[in-house]
Coordinates of C-alpha atoms in Angstrom, one line a residue:
M1 CA -65.1 -30.8 -84.6
A2 CA -63.0 -29.9 -81.5
I3 CA -62.3 -32.7 -79.0
A4 CA -64.1 -30.7 -76.3
T5 CA -64.6 -33.4 -73.7
R6 CA -60.9 -34.6 -73.7
S7 CA -59.7 -31.0 -73.7
A8 CA -62.0 -30.2 -70.7
A9 CA -60.6 -33.2 -68.8
W10 CA -57.0 -32.0 -69.4
H11 CA -57.9 -28.5 -68.2
A12 CA -58.5 -29.9 -64.8
L13 CA -54.8 -30.9 -64.7
L14 CA -53.6 -27.6 -66.1
P15 CA -52.1 -26.2 -62.9
S16 CA -49.8 -29.2 -62.3
L17 CA -49.0 -30.0 -65.9
V18 CA -48.1 -26.6 -67.3
P19 CA -46.2 -24.3 -65.0
A20 CA -46.1 -20.6 -65.7
K21 CA -42.9 -19.2 -67.3
P22 CA -41.7 -15.7 -67.6
R23 CA -41.9 -14.4 -71.1
I24 CA -38.3 -13.7 -71.9
F25 CA -35.8 -15.0 -74.4
F26 CA -33.9 -17.9 -72.7
L27 CA -30.4 -16.9 -73.7
R28 CA -28.1 -17.1 -70.7
S29 CA -24.8 -15.8 -71.8
R30 CA -26.2 -12.8 -73.6
P31 CA -29.3 -11.7 -71.6
G32 CA -31.5 -9.3 -73.5
R33 CA -30.1 -10.2 -76.9
F34 CA -33.6 -10.7 -78.1
L35 CA -36.8 -9.2 -76.7
S36 CA -40.0 -11.0 -77.0
H37 CA -41.2 -8.9 -79.9
A38 CA -37.9 -9.1 -81.8
H39 CA -38.8 -12.3 -83.6
G40 CA -42.0 -11.1 -85.2
L41 CA -44.1 -13.7 -83.6
R42 CA -46.7 -11.3 -82.2
P43 CA -48.0 -9.9 -85.5
C44 CA -49.5 -13.3 -86.3
G45 CA -51.8 -12.7 -83.3
A46 CA -51.8 -14.6 -80.1
A47 CA -55.1 -16.4 -80.5
S48 CA -55.5 -17.4 -76.9
S49 CA -57.4 -16.2 -73.9
L50 CA -55.0 -17.8 -71.6
P51 CA -53.0 -15.6 -69.2
P52 CA -49.4 -15.1 -70.2
G53 CA -47.2 -18.1 -69.3
E54 CA -50.0 -20.6 -69.0
Y55 CA -50.5 -23.4 -71.6
L56 CA -53.2 -25.8 -72.6
P57 CA -52.4 -29.5 -71.9
P58 CA -50.4 -31.6 -74.5
L59 CA -53.2 -33.0 -76.4
F60 CA -51.1 -32.6 -79.6
S61 CA -47.3 -32.4 -79.8
V62 CA -44.7 -32.3 -82.6
A63 CA -42.2 -35.1 -82.3
P64 CA -38.5 -34.6 -81.8
M65 CA -36.7 -35.2 -85.1
M66 CA -32.9 -35.0 -85.6
D67 CA -31.9 -32.3 -88.0
W68 CA -35.5 -31.1 -88.4
T69 CA -37.1 -29.8 -85.2
D70 CA -34.5 -27.1 -84.6
N71 CA -35.2 -23.6 -83.4
H72 CA -36.1 -22.4 -86.9
Y73 CA -38.7 -25.1 -87.5
R74 CA -40.1 -24.7 -84.0
T75 CA -40.5 -21.0 -84.6
L76 CA -42.5 -21.7 -87.8
A77 CA -44.6 -24.3 -86.0
R78 CA -45.4 -21.9 -83.2
L79 CA -46.5 -19.2 -85.8
I80 CA -49.0 -21.7 -87.2
S81 CA -50.2 -23.3 -83.9
R82 CA -50.3 -21.5 -80.6
H83 CA -51.1 -24.6 -78.5
A84 CA -49.2 -27.5 -80.0
W85 CA -46.4 -28.7 -77.7
L86 CA -43.0 -28.7 -79.4
Y87 CA -40.1 -31.0 -78.8
T88 CA -36.4 -30.2 -79.5
E89 CA -34.1 -32.4 -81.5
M90 CA -32.5 -34.9 -79.3
V91 CA -29.5 -33.4 -77.5
V92 CA -26.9 -35.9 -76.3
A93 CA -26.1 -35.5 -72.6
E94 CA -22.4 -35.5 -73.3
T95 CA -22.8 -32.6 -75.6
I96 CA -24.4 -30.5 -72.9
V97 CA -21.9 -31.5 -70.3
H98 CA -18.8 -30.9 -72.5
Q99 CA -20.1 -27.7 -74.0
K100 CA -20.8 -25.7 -70.9
D101 CA -19.5 -22.5 -72.4
K102 CA -21.7 -22.8 -75.6
L103 CA -25.0 -24.0 -74.1
D104 CA -27.0 -21.3 -75.8
R105 CA -26.2 -22.8 -79.2
F106 CA -27.8 -26.1 -78.1
L107 CA -30.4 -25.1 -75.6
A108 CA -31.6 -21.5 -76.0
F109 CA -35.0 -20.8 -77.5
P110 CA -37.4 -17.9 -77.9
A111 CA -39.9 -17.7 -75.0
E112 CA -42.7 -17.8 -77.6
Q113 CA -41.9 -21.5 -78.2
H114 CA -43.4 -22.5 -74.9
P115 CA -44.8 -25.1 -74.2
I116 CA -41.6 -26.9 -75.2
V117 CA -39.9 -30.2 -74.2
L118 CA -36.2 -31.0 -74.2
Q119 CA -35.3 -34.5 -75.4
I120 CA -32.0 -35.8 -74.0
G121 CA -30.1 -38.9 -75.2
G122 CA -27.6 -40.8 -73.2
S123 CA -26.6 -43.9 -71.3
N124 CA -24.4 -42.5 -68.5
L125 CA -26.2 -41.8 -65.3
D126 CA -23.8 -39.1 -64.2
N127 CA -23.9 -37.3 -67.5
L128 CA -27.7 -37.5 -67.7
A129 CA -27.9 -36.0 -64.3
K130 CA -25.4 -33.2 -65.1
A131 CA -27.0 -32.4 -68.4
T132 CA -30.4 -32.1 -66.9
E133 CA -29.1 -29.8 -64.2
L134 CA -27.4 -27.6 -66.8
A135 CA -30.5 -27.6 -69.0
S136 CA -32.8 -26.6 -66.1
G137 CA -31.5 -23.0 -66.4
Y138 CA -33.4 -22.8 -69.7
A139 CA -36.8 -23.4 -68.2
Y140 CA -38.1 -26.2 -70.5
D141 CA -41.6 -27.4 -69.6
E142 CA -40.6 -31.1 -69.5
I143 CA -37.5 -33.3 -69.9
N144 CA -37.8 -36.4 -72.1
L145 CA -35.4 -39.4 -72.5
N146 CA -34.9 -40.9 -75.9
C147 CA -35.5 -44.7 -75.7
G148 CA -37.0 -45.1 -79.2
C149 CA -34.6 -43.9 -81.9
P150 CA -33.3 -46.8 -84.0
S151 CA -30.8 -44.8 -85.9
G152 CA -27.3 -46.1 -86.1
K153 CA -26.1 -42.7 -84.9
V154 CA -28.0 -43.3 -81.7
A155 CA -28.7 -46.9 -81.0
G156 CA -25.3 -48.1 -82.1
H157 CA -23.2 -45.5 -80.3
G158 CA -23.0 -45.5 -76.5
C159 CA -25.9 -47.9 -76.2
F160 CA -28.8 -45.5 -76.1
G161 CA -31.9 -44.7 -78.0
A162 CA -34.1 -47.8 -78.7
R163 CA -31.4 -50.1 -77.3
L164 CA -32.2 -48.9 -73.8
M165 CA -35.5 -50.8 -74.0
Y166 CA -33.3 -53.9 -73.3
D167 CA -32.6 -52.6 -69.9
P168 CA -35.7 -51.2 -68.1
E169 CA -33.8 -51.2 -64.8
F170 CA -31.3 -48.7 -66.2
V171 CA -34.0 -46.6 -67.7
G172 CA -35.7 -46.4 -64.3
D173 CA -32.5 -45.3 -62.7
A174 CA -31.9 -42.8 -65.5
M175 CA -35.3 -41.3 -65.1
S176 CA -34.8 -41.0 -61.4
A177 CA -31.5 -39.2 -61.9
I178 CA -33.1 -36.8 -64.4
A179 CA -36.1 -36.1 -62.2
A180 CA -33.8 -35.4 -59.2
N181 CA -32.0 -32.7 -61.2
C182 CA -35.0 -30.7 -62.6
D183 CA -38.3 -29.3 -61.3
V184 CA -40.5 -30.1 -64.2
P185 CA -42.2 -33.4 -65.3
V186 CA -40.1 -36.1 -66.9
S187 CA -41.1 -38.5 -69.7
V188 CA -39.8 -41.4 -71.8
K189 CA -40.2 -41.8 -75.6
C190 CA -40.0 -45.4 -76.6
R191 CA -41.2 -48.1 -79.1
I192 CA -43.6 -50.9 -78.4
G193 CA -40.6 -53.3 -78.5
V194 CA -37.2 -53.9 -79.8
D195 CA -36.0 -56.8 -82.1
D196 CA -37.6 -60.0 -80.8
R197 CA -38.6 -58.4 -77.5
D198 CA -41.9 -57.3 -78.9
S199 CA -44.7 -58.9 -76.9
Y200 CA -47.2 -56.8 -75.1
E201 CA -46.1 -58.3 -71.8
E202 CA -42.5 -57.2 -72.4
L203 CA -43.7 -53.7 -73.2
C204 CA -45.7 -53.6 -69.9
T205 CA -42.7 -54.9 -68.0
F206 CA -40.7 -52.0 -69.4
V207 CA -43.3 -49.4 -68.4
D208 CA -43.9 -51.1 -65.0
K209 CA -40.2 -51.1 -64.1
V210 CA -39.6 -47.5 -65.1
V211 CA -42.7 -46.3 -63.2
S212 CA -41.8 -48.3 -60.1
K213 CA -38.2 -46.9 -60.0
S214 CA -38.8 -43.3 -60.9
P215 CA -41.4 -40.4 -60.9
T216 CA -42.0 -41.0 -64.6
R217 CA -45.8 -40.9 -65.3
H218 CA -45.7 -40.0 -69.0
F219 CA -44.6 -42.2 -71.9
I220 CA -44.7 -41.4 -75.6
I221 CA -45.4 -44.7 -77.3
H222 CA -44.3 -45.1 -81.0
A223 CA -46.6 -47.9 -82.0
R224 CA -44.0 -49.9 -83.9
K225 CA -41.2 -52.0 -82.7
A226 CA -37.6 -51.1 -83.6
L227 CA -35.3 -53.5 -85.5
L228 CA -31.8 -52.5 -84.6
S229 CA -30.1 -54.6 -87.3
G230 CA -31.1 -54.9 -91.0
L231 CA -33.3 -51.9 -91.3
S232 CA -32.5 -48.2 -91.9
P233 CA -34.1 -45.5 -89.7
A234 CA -36.5 -44.7 -92.6
E235 CA -37.4 -48.4 -92.9
N236 CA -38.0 -48.6 -89.2
R237 CA -40.7 -46.0 -89.6
K238 CA -42.5 -48.1 -92.2
V239 CA -41.6 -51.8 -92.2
P240 CA -42.5 -52.9 -88.6
P241 CA -46.3 -53.1 -88.4
L242 CA -48.2 -50.5 -86.4
K243 CA -49.9 -52.0 -83.3
Y244 CA -52.2 -49.3 -82.0
E245 CA -53.9 -52.0 -79.9
Y246 CA -50.8 -52.1 -77.7
Y247 CA -51.1 -48.4 -77.0
Y248 CA -54.8 -48.6 -76.1
A249 CA -54.1 -51.6 -73.9
L250 CA -51.6 -49.6 -71.9
L251 CA -54.3 -47.0 -71.2
R252 CA -56.4 -49.9 -69.8
D253 CA -53.7 -51.5 -67.7
F254 CA -51.9 -48.4 -66.4
P255 CA -54.7 -46.0 -65.6
E256 CA -52.5 -43.7 -63.4
V257 CA -50.0 -43.2 -66.2
H258 CA -50.3 -40.8 -69.1
F259 CA -49.5 -42.1 -72.6
T260 CA -49.0 -40.2 -75.9
L261 CA -49.7 -42.0 -79.1
N262 CA -47.1 -41.7 -81.8
G263 CA -46.5 -43.3 -85.2
G264 CA -48.2 -43.5 -88.6
L265 CA -50.6 -40.5 -88.1
T266 CA -50.7 -38.3 -91.1
T267 CA -53.9 -36.3 -91.0
I268 CA -55.7 -34.2 -88.4
E269 CA -58.8 -36.4 -88.7
Q270 CA -56.7 -39.4 -87.6
V271 CA -55.5 -37.4 -84.6
S272 CA -59.1 -36.5 -83.7
A273 CA -60.2 -40.1 -84.2
S274 CA -57.5 -41.4 -81.8
I275 CA -58.6 -38.9 -79.1
R276 CA -62.2 -39.8 -79.6
Q277 CA -61.2 -43.4 -79.1
G278 CA -59.7 -42.5 -75.7
A279 CA -56.1 -41.6 -76.5
H280 CA -54.7 -39.3 -73.8
Q281 CA -52.7 -37.2 -76.3
V282 CA -51.1 -37.6 -79.7
M283 CA -47.7 -36.8 -81.2
V284 CA -47.1 -36.3 -84.9
G285 CA -43.7 -36.2 -86.6
R286 CA -43.0 -36.1 -90.3
A287 CA -46.6 -35.1 -91.3
A288 CA -46.1 -31.9 -89.2
Y289 CA -42.8 -31.2 -90.9
N290 CA -43.6 -32.2 -94.5
N291 CA -47.0 -30.5 -94.5
P292 CA -47.0 -28.0 -91.6
W293 CA -49.8 -25.8 -92.9
N294 CA -52.4 -28.5 -93.3
M295 CA -51.4 -30.4 -90.1
L296 CA -50.5 -27.7 -87.6
G297 CA -53.0 -25.2 -89.1
H298 CA -55.9 -27.3 -87.7
V299 CA -54.5 -28.1 -84.3
D300 CA -55.8 -25.1 -82.4
S301 CA -59.3 -25.3 -83.8
E302 CA -59.9 -29.0 -84.2
I303 CA -58.0 -30.4 -81.2
Y304 CA -58.1 -27.5 -78.7
G305 CA -61.3 -25.7 -79.8
M306 CA -59.4 -22.4 -79.9
P307 CA -59.2 -19.8 -82.6
T308 CA -56.6 -20.3 -85.3
R309 CA -53.5 -18.1 -84.8
C310 CA -52.7 -17.0 -88.3
S311 CA -55.0 -16.3 -91.2
S312 CA -52.7 -17.0 -94.1
R313 CA -49.2 -18.2 -95.1
R314 CA -48.3 -14.7 -96.3
Q315 CA -48.9 -13.5 -92.7
I316 CA -46.7 -16.4 -91.3
L317 CA -43.9 -15.6 -93.7
Q318 CA -43.9 -11.9 -92.8
S319 CA -43.5 -12.8 -89.1
Y320 CA -40.9 -15.5 -89.8
Q321 CA -38.9 -13.2 -91.9
V322 CA -38.5 -10.7 -89.1
Y323 CA -37.4 -13.6 -86.8
G324 CA -35.0 -15.0 -89.4
D325 CA -33.2 -11.7 -90.3
S326 CA -32.9 -10.8 -86.6
I327 CA -30.7 -13.9 -85.8
I328 CA -28.5 -14.3 -88.9
G329 CA -25.0 -14.8 -87.7
Q330 CA -26.0 -15.0 -84.1
Y331 CA -23.4 -17.6 -83.3
G332 CA -20.8 -16.4 -85.8
I333 CA -20.5 -16.3 -89.6
S334 CA -23.1 -18.5 -91.2
R335 CA -24.5 -19.6 -87.8
P336 CA -27.3 -19.5 -88.7
N337 CA -27.3 -18.6 -92.4
V338 CA -30.2 -18.0 -94.8
R339 CA -30.2 -21.6 -96.1
Q340 CA -30.7 -22.9 -92.6
L341 CA -33.5 -20.5 -92.0
V342 CA -35.2 -21.4 -95.3
K343 CA -35.1 -25.1 -94.8
P344 CA -38.3 -25.4 -92.7
L345 CA -40.2 -23.2 -95.2
L346 CA -39.7 -25.5 -98.1
H347 CA -42.8 -27.6 -97.2
L348 CA -45.1 -24.7 -96.4
F349 CA -46.8 -24.9 -99.9
H350 CA -47.0 -28.7 -100.0
S351 CA -49.1 -29.8 -103.1
E352 CA -50.1 -26.2 -103.9
P353 CA -50.0 -24.5 -107.3
G354 CA -46.5 -22.9 -107.8
N355 CA -44.8 -25.1 -105.2
S356 CA -42.4 -26.8 -107.7
L357 CA -41.5 -23.5 -109.3
W358 CA -40.9 -21.9 -105.9
K359 CA -38.5 -24.7 -104.9
R360 CA -36.5 -24.3 -108.1
K361 CA -36.3 -20.6 -107.6
A362 CA -35.3 -21.2 -104.0
D363 CA -32.4 -23.4 -105.0
S364 CA -31.0 -20.7 -107.3
T365 CA -31.7 -17.8 -105.0
L366 CA -30.0 -19.4 -102.0
R367 CA -26.7 -19.3 -103.8
H368 CA -26.5 -15.5 -103.5
C369 CA -29.1 -14.0 -101.1
K370 CA -27.9 -12.6 -97.8
T371 CA -31.2 -12.0 -96.0
L372 CA -34.4 -13.8 -95.6
A373 CA -36.2 -10.7 -96.8
Q374 CA -34.2 -10.9 -100.1
F375 CA -34.9 -14.6 -100.5
L376 CA -38.7 -14.1 -100.1
E377 CA -38.7 -11.1 -102.4
E378 CA -37.0 -13.0 -105.2
T379 CA -39.0 -16.3 -104.9
L380 CA -42.6 -15.7 -103.7
D381 CA -43.8 -14.5 -107.0
A382 CA -43.9 -18.2 -107.9
I383 CA -46.8 -18.7 -105.5
P384 CA -50.2 -17.3 -106.5
D385 CA -51.8 -14.7 -104.3
S386 CA -54.8 -17.0 -103.9
V387 CA -52.5 -19.5 -102.2
L388 CA -50.6 -17.0 -100.1
D389 CA -53.7 -15.4 -98.7
A390 CA -55.9 -18.5 -98.4
P391 CA -57.0 -19.6 -94.9
V392 CA -56.3 -23.1 -93.8
L393 CA -59.1 -25.3 -95.1
M394 CA -60.4 -28.6 -93.7
E395 CA -60.8 -31.3 -96.3
P396 CA -62.6 -34.3 -94.9
S397 CA -60.7 -37.5 -95.5
G398 CA -63.3 -40.0 -94.3
E399 CA -61.1 -41.2 -91.4
Q400 CA -63.5 -40.4 -88.6
D401 CA -63.6 -44.1 -87.7
Y402 CA -59.9 -44.8 -88.1
F403 CA -59.6 -46.4 -84.7
A404 CA -63.1 -47.8 -84.4
H405 CA -62.0 -51.5 -84.3
V406 CA -59.0 -51.2 -82.1
D407 CA -60.9 -52.5 -79.0
S408 CA -61.5 -55.8 -80.6
L409 CA -57.7 -56.2 -81.0
L410 CA -56.6 -55.5 -77.5
P411 CA -54.2 -58.1 -76.0
P412 CA -54.9 -59.8 -72.7
R413 CA -54.5 -57.7 -69.5
Y414 CA -51.1 -57.3 -67.9
A415 CA -51.4 -58.5 -64.4
K416 CA -47.9 -58.2 -63.0
L417 CA -47.7 -54.6 -61.7
A418 CA -44.8 -54.3 -59.3
N419 CA -46.9 -52.8 -56.5
G420 CA -50.4 -53.8 -57.6
S421 CA -51.2 -50.2 -58.5
Y422 CA -49.5 -46.8 -58.6
E423 CA -50.2 -43.7 -56.8
S424 CA -51.6 -40.8 -58.8
P425 CA -48.7 -39.0 -60.5
V426 CA -47.2 -36.1 -58.6
L427 CA -46.0 -33.8 -61.3
V428 CA -43.4 -31.5 -60.0
T429 CA -43.9 -28.0 -61.4
A430 CA -41.3 -25.5 -62.3
S431 CA -40.9 -22.4 -60.2
S432 CA -42.1 -19.3 -61.9

């Protein structure tokens, strides 16, 4: 059942939350390299009654994931869901600043990927400001700062990622610098705590400080703490216990701030249950990558109450193939190549008949094929037509009451707001 009441409430905020964008390909150094039809996105059908350039609010978003949520995955995700908000991989501020002549490689995206959020990582105020200013030319719909990644590649290098939660004063200054250099909303993605700084009061102090020092009025809350020593990034996604009660307590204690729930959600029924319980919006990561058809395929209908965009995976692959073959070698030999384009497709038939055979054929075919069309022609006979042409089906999981008891677990109220209360968020919109 669609989450109609929550969606209706967000519709009231639509003009300030989702600025209109021109439907062009954002590729600055080679304008016109791709037209909006060149990627084959339209044949899937734009199942939306919205005017061009306007988007539904971010009830559902796909998390930023390093090495995963690149342009190719995001194109696939958009073919499946018209309305899910997409996040880029984290782009380090220094990369943007020091690669001014190659920014398209890191920041360009097809216009069809709107609504889309750029996640930046960094711990140098000047570089964060410069990177944001440079990225503004690409017309992202929001800029997000990574304060939640526990990876050694991030937290242990340059003191950013989850380690920034140790210094909410700096995060507040960073968000102020980012907001001053763009004309779209800004947000923070963080954990509920870090190492032994994991009390609800410490989480509130972090939010309170960032909000009081910057225009930030949106936080994505991963409902686990991060352990920066002793656990791998994969273990940090499983070992620290989920504390959804912290998230729901933030809704109670910071009513003027928007919070997105992230962490541990693996089915669309769990997503729906969290919104029924009062969640402002929800972000899903690996479940949207490892099983994109069954997760993203339900977003438009179940979360937004809108028609599903594509009727079958065959239709999606036809559109994706046009996109893929149009960009092979765009940035030089093998940038991108067929293997990179195939990577996000490998989970499209999760748990379906023929999936294992298809992956084996994919492995051998990738050694010699030169186009995505050739790859699909030589491998798709492993998947039965009944699977290729089947619509996305809803299989009830009995999780409608997944968050039913969270209210009984809420921690005591946080009573130390810096100014007693906050003004309603003024969300700066991008110029059209």
